Short mmCIF file of C-alpha atoms in Angstrom, two decimals:
data_model
loop_
_atom_site.label_atom_id
_atom_site.label_comp_id
_atom_site.label_asym_id
_atom_site.label_seq_id
_atom_site.Cartn_x
_atom_site.Cartn_y
_atom_site.Cartn_z
CA MET A 24 -6.27 7.95 63.37
CA ALA A 25 -9.39 6.25 64.73
CA TYR A 26 -10.24 9.42 66.65
CA ALA A 27 -10.24 11.44 63.42
CA GLY A 28 -13.07 9.30 62.04
CA HIS A 29 -11.85 9.73 58.46
CA PRO A 30 -8.61 9.35 56.51
CA VAL A 31 -5.94 11.93 57.38
CA HIS A 32 -3.99 12.98 54.29
CA THR A 33 -1.97 15.94 55.60
CA ALA A 34 -0.15 16.52 58.88
CA LEU A 35 1.98 19.27 60.41
CA GLU A 36 4.46 18.53 63.18
CA ILE A 37 5.45 21.26 65.63
CA GLY A 38 8.96 21.01 67.08
CA ALA A 39 9.93 17.86 65.19
CA GLY A 40 13.47 17.68 66.58
CA THR A 41 15.36 14.74 65.09
CA GLY A 42 12.19 13.14 63.74
CA LYS A 43 11.37 10.28 66.11
CA ALA A 44 7.64 10.99 65.88
CA THR A 45 7.91 12.08 62.24
CA ARG A 46 8.97 8.60 61.18
CA LEU A 47 5.88 7.07 62.77
CA PHE A 48 3.41 9.52 61.25
CA ALA A 49 5.02 9.36 57.81
CA ARG A 50 3.99 5.70 57.65
CA ARG A 51 0.32 6.61 58.04
CA VAL A 52 -0.07 10.06 56.50
CA ALA A 53 0.66 10.79 52.84
CA ALA A 54 1.95 14.36 53.27
CA VAL A 55 3.82 15.28 56.47
CA THR A 56 5.43 18.67 57.08
CA ALA A 57 7.97 18.64 59.92
CA THR A 58 8.91 21.99 61.45
CA ASP A 59 11.59 23.01 63.91
CA PRO A 60 13.52 26.25 64.55
CA ASP A 61 16.86 24.39 64.75
CA ALA A 62 18.52 23.76 61.38
CA ALA A 63 20.81 21.09 62.85
CA MET A 64 17.82 19.16 64.17
CA LEU A 65 16.14 19.24 60.77
CA ALA A 66 19.36 18.12 59.07
CA GLU A 67 19.45 15.08 61.35
CA LEU A 68 15.73 14.47 60.80
CA ARG A 69 16.17 14.32 57.02
CA LYS A 70 18.58 11.40 57.43
CA HIS A 71 15.86 9.24 58.96
CA VAL A 72 12.56 10.11 57.28
CA PRO A 73 11.16 9.31 53.82
CA ALA A 74 12.11 11.73 51.06
CA GLY A 75 8.51 12.86 50.75
CA VAL A 76 8.49 14.49 54.20
CA ARG A 77 8.63 18.26 53.78
CA THR A 78 10.64 20.29 56.30
CA GLU A 79 10.40 23.91 57.33
CA ARG A 80 12.76 25.76 59.64
CA ALA A 81 10.46 27.79 61.87
CA ALA A 82 9.18 28.06 65.40
CA PHE A 83 5.44 27.60 65.89
CA GLU A 84 4.95 31.37 66.07
CA GLU A 85 6.80 31.82 62.76
CA LEU A 86 4.83 29.32 60.69
CA ARG A 87 3.18 30.76 57.62
CA LEU A 88 -0.60 30.78 57.86
CA GLY A 89 -2.95 30.02 55.00
CA GLU A 90 -2.42 26.28 54.57
CA THR A 91 -4.45 23.99 56.84
CA TYR A 92 -3.89 20.37 57.80
CA GLY A 93 -6.02 17.39 58.75
CA LEU A 94 -3.73 16.79 61.73
CA VAL A 95 -1.42 19.10 63.67
CA TYR A 96 0.63 17.40 66.37
CA ALA A 97 3.35 18.13 68.90
CA ALA A 98 5.51 15.40 70.42
CA ALA A 99 6.86 16.65 73.76
CA SER A 100 7.33 20.12 72.28
CA LEU A 101 4.15 22.11 72.93
CA HIS A 102 5.53 23.64 76.15
CA TRP A 103 8.08 25.53 74.02
CA THR A 104 5.31 27.51 72.30
CA ARG A 105 4.24 30.90 73.65
CA PRO A 106 0.98 30.87 75.64
CA GLU A 107 -0.24 34.13 74.11
CA GLY A 108 -2.38 33.33 71.08
CA ARG A 109 -1.39 29.66 71.10
CA TRP A 110 -4.84 28.23 70.41
CA SER A 111 -6.11 30.85 68.00
CA ARG A 112 -2.98 30.28 65.92
CA MET A 113 -3.37 26.51 66.21
CA ALA A 114 -6.94 26.84 64.98
CA GLU A 115 -5.65 28.58 61.85
CA LEU A 116 -3.45 25.57 61.08
CA VAL A 117 -5.99 22.79 61.73
CA ARG A 118 -8.72 22.55 59.12
CA PRO A 119 -12.32 22.53 60.42
CA GLY A 120 -13.11 19.03 61.65
CA GLY A 121 -9.40 18.22 61.79
CA VAL A 122 -7.45 17.00 64.79
CA PHE A 123 -4.87 18.46 67.15
CA ALA A 124 -2.75 15.97 69.10
CA SER A 125 -0.15 16.45 71.81
CA PHE A 126 1.75 13.69 73.53
CA GLY A 127 4.66 13.33 75.89
CA GLY A 128 5.54 12.75 79.50
CA PRO A 129 8.43 12.77 81.95
CA LEU A 130 10.83 9.90 82.51
CA ARG A 131 10.70 8.77 86.14
CA LEU A 132 12.68 6.22 88.11
CA ALA A 133 10.64 3.03 88.47
CA ASP A 134 12.36 1.67 91.60
CA PRO A 135 11.25 3.57 94.75
CA ALA A 136 14.54 2.76 96.50
CA VAL A 137 16.60 4.21 93.65
CA GLU A 138 14.28 7.21 93.48
CA GLU A 139 14.78 7.86 97.20
CA ALA A 140 18.56 7.53 96.90
CA VAL A 141 18.64 10.02 94.02
CA ARG A 142 16.33 12.42 95.86
CA THR A 143 18.61 12.31 98.92
CA VAL A 144 21.78 13.22 97.00
CA ARG A 145 19.90 15.81 94.94
CA GLU A 146 18.42 17.69 97.92
CA PRO A 147 21.48 19.86 98.71
CA PHE A 148 21.36 21.15 95.12
CA LEU A 149 17.70 21.01 94.04
CA ASP A 150 14.36 20.73 95.79
CA SER A 151 12.94 18.93 92.76
CA ASP A 152 13.73 18.23 89.13
CA GLU A 153 10.09 17.90 88.10
CA ILE A 154 8.91 20.10 85.23
CA PRO A 155 5.85 22.01 86.51
CA SER A 156 2.67 22.11 84.46
CA PRO A 157 2.79 25.15 82.13
CA ASP A 158 -0.59 26.36 83.39
CA GLY A 159 -0.11 25.33 87.02
CA THR A 160 -2.49 22.34 86.92
CA PRO A 161 -1.84 20.18 90.02
CA PRO A 162 -0.53 16.68 89.21
CA GLU A 163 -3.54 15.06 90.92
CA HIS A 164 -6.01 16.87 88.63
CA ALA A 165 -7.97 14.50 86.38
CA MET A 166 -7.34 16.56 83.23
CA GLN A 167 -3.78 17.69 82.66
CA TRP A 168 -2.27 20.41 80.46
CA PRO A 169 -2.76 21.04 77.57
CA GLY A 170 -6.16 19.41 77.88
CA THR A 171 -7.08 22.00 80.50
CA GLU A 172 -6.47 24.82 78.02
CA LEU A 173 -8.13 22.99 75.14
CA GLN A 174 -11.29 22.57 77.21
CA GLN A 175 -11.44 26.35 77.59
CA SER A 176 -10.67 27.08 73.94
CA PRO A 177 -13.57 28.24 71.74
CA TRP A 178 -11.88 26.68 68.68
CA PHE A 179 -11.66 23.05 69.86
CA THR A 180 -14.05 20.43 71.18
CA ASP A 181 -14.21 16.71 72.10
CA VAL A 182 -11.05 16.95 74.24
CA ARG A 183 -9.75 13.56 75.34
CA GLN A 184 -6.87 12.42 77.50
CA SER A 185 -5.36 8.96 77.74
CA VAL A 186 -2.20 7.47 79.21
CA ILE A 187 -0.08 4.84 77.49
CA GLU A 188 2.03 2.98 80.05
CA ARG A 189 5.63 2.32 79.06
CA ARG A 190 8.64 0.92 80.88
CA TYR A 191 12.20 0.63 79.67
CA ALA A 192 15.77 0.56 80.93
CA LEU A 193 18.67 2.97 80.50
CA SER A 194 22.33 2.55 81.26
CA ALA A 195 23.53 4.72 84.14
CA SER A 196 25.42 6.96 81.70
CA ASP A 197 22.34 7.37 79.49
CA TYR A 198 20.28 8.24 82.56
CA LEU A 199 22.75 10.98 83.48
CA GLY A 200 22.65 12.14 79.87
CA HIS A 201 18.88 12.43 80.15
CA LEU A 202 19.21 14.50 83.34
CA SER A 203 21.60 16.84 81.54
CA THR A 204 18.72 17.92 79.25
CA ILE A 205 16.39 18.92 82.11
CA SER A 206 16.16 22.63 82.84
CA ALA A 207 16.43 22.18 86.62
CA TYR A 208 19.98 20.85 86.14
CA LEU A 209 20.89 23.21 83.33
CA VAL A 210 20.43 26.26 85.56
CA LEU A 211 23.00 24.98 88.07
CA ALA A 212 26.54 26.29 87.91
CA PRO A 213 28.69 23.86 85.87
CA ALA A 214 30.76 22.81 88.89
CA GLN A 215 27.62 22.14 90.94
CA ARG A 216 26.05 20.17 88.11
CA GLU A 217 29.15 18.01 87.66
CA GLU A 218 29.33 17.29 91.38
CA LEU A 219 25.62 16.42 91.54
CA PHE A 220 25.94 14.06 88.57
CA ARG A 221 28.92 12.38 90.24
CA ARG A 222 26.83 11.79 93.36
CA ILE A 223 23.86 10.50 91.39
CA GLY A 224 26.17 8.21 89.41
CA ARG A 225 27.29 6.60 92.67
CA VAL A 226 23.76 5.68 93.82
CA VAL A 227 22.10 4.45 90.62
CA PRO A 228 22.59 0.88 89.34
CA GLU A 229 24.32 0.09 86.06
CA VAL A 230 20.89 -0.51 84.50
CA VAL A 231 18.25 2.05 85.51
CA GLU A 232 14.59 1.01 85.18
CA MET A 233 12.40 3.90 84.04
CA GLU A 234 8.70 4.72 83.92
CA ALA A 235 8.06 6.44 80.59
CA ASP A 236 4.28 6.81 80.45
CA VAL A 237 3.00 8.89 77.53
CA THR A 238 0.02 11.19 78.08
CA LEU A 239 -1.94 11.78 74.89
CA HIS A 240 -4.32 14.71 74.37
CA LEU A 241 -6.65 14.91 71.38
CA ALA A 242 -9.03 17.67 70.34
CA ARG A 243 -11.16 18.35 67.30
CA ARG A 244 -11.23 21.67 65.47
CA ARG A 245 -14.74 23.11 65.59
CA GLU A 246 -16.41 23.39 62.21
CA ASP A 247 -18.62 26.31 63.25
CA ARG A 248 -15.82 28.81 63.95
#
C-alpha cells in the first residue's frame, strides 16, 4: 500500500483460489473482487472471507472490461494467464496511476543434505522439478518474470522487485502432498509417480524444513496511455 502512494479503495484478484491472499487484502481494501475459473475454489473462498468480498467465476481472459481498479494483483497465479495480450488487457483493468502486483515463489528444501537425497532418488524419473520461468529468464538474472515483461510494457512503469524471506516446516506427508501439485510430477504415469513418492518418502525426515521466499513485483499503470 505504501508503493501506491495513496489510499487503495478497490482491488481485483486474479486466480484467487481458496482465498488465502484475499483474506489479507480484504483487511486493507474496502472493495475486493476475487476471481477464479473454478467454482469449487470460489465456494471454498466464500467460507473464509468477509461477506463484502465480491466473487466472479472467470479466467483472466474472460473478465468483463469496463470497470477499473486501484489495485490488480495475482498471488502465484499469473503464470496461468495467456501471454498473448496479457499486459494490454491488464492495463484495461488497472486505472491510470493504479498498481499491479504479482507475488509468489517456489517451495525449496532448506537442508542441502535432504535436497541432495531427494535429487538422487528423483533422477531416474525426472531431471528436475523446477518450474521454468514463463519467458525463459535465467534464474541468475537480476530481474525475474514478470518484472522482465513489465519493463518492456508500454502501459506500466516504476517496476520494482523485492524478495521476502520465509522459512517454515512441513510434515513429510504434507511435503509429498505439495509435490503432487507440481506439473513435473503430474505428467508422470501414475505408477511411476507413486513409486517416486515412495522413494522420496524414505529419504526425507518426519519434519521437512522449507525455504518459501516470496518474490514481489510491483508496477504502476501509466497515466499517459
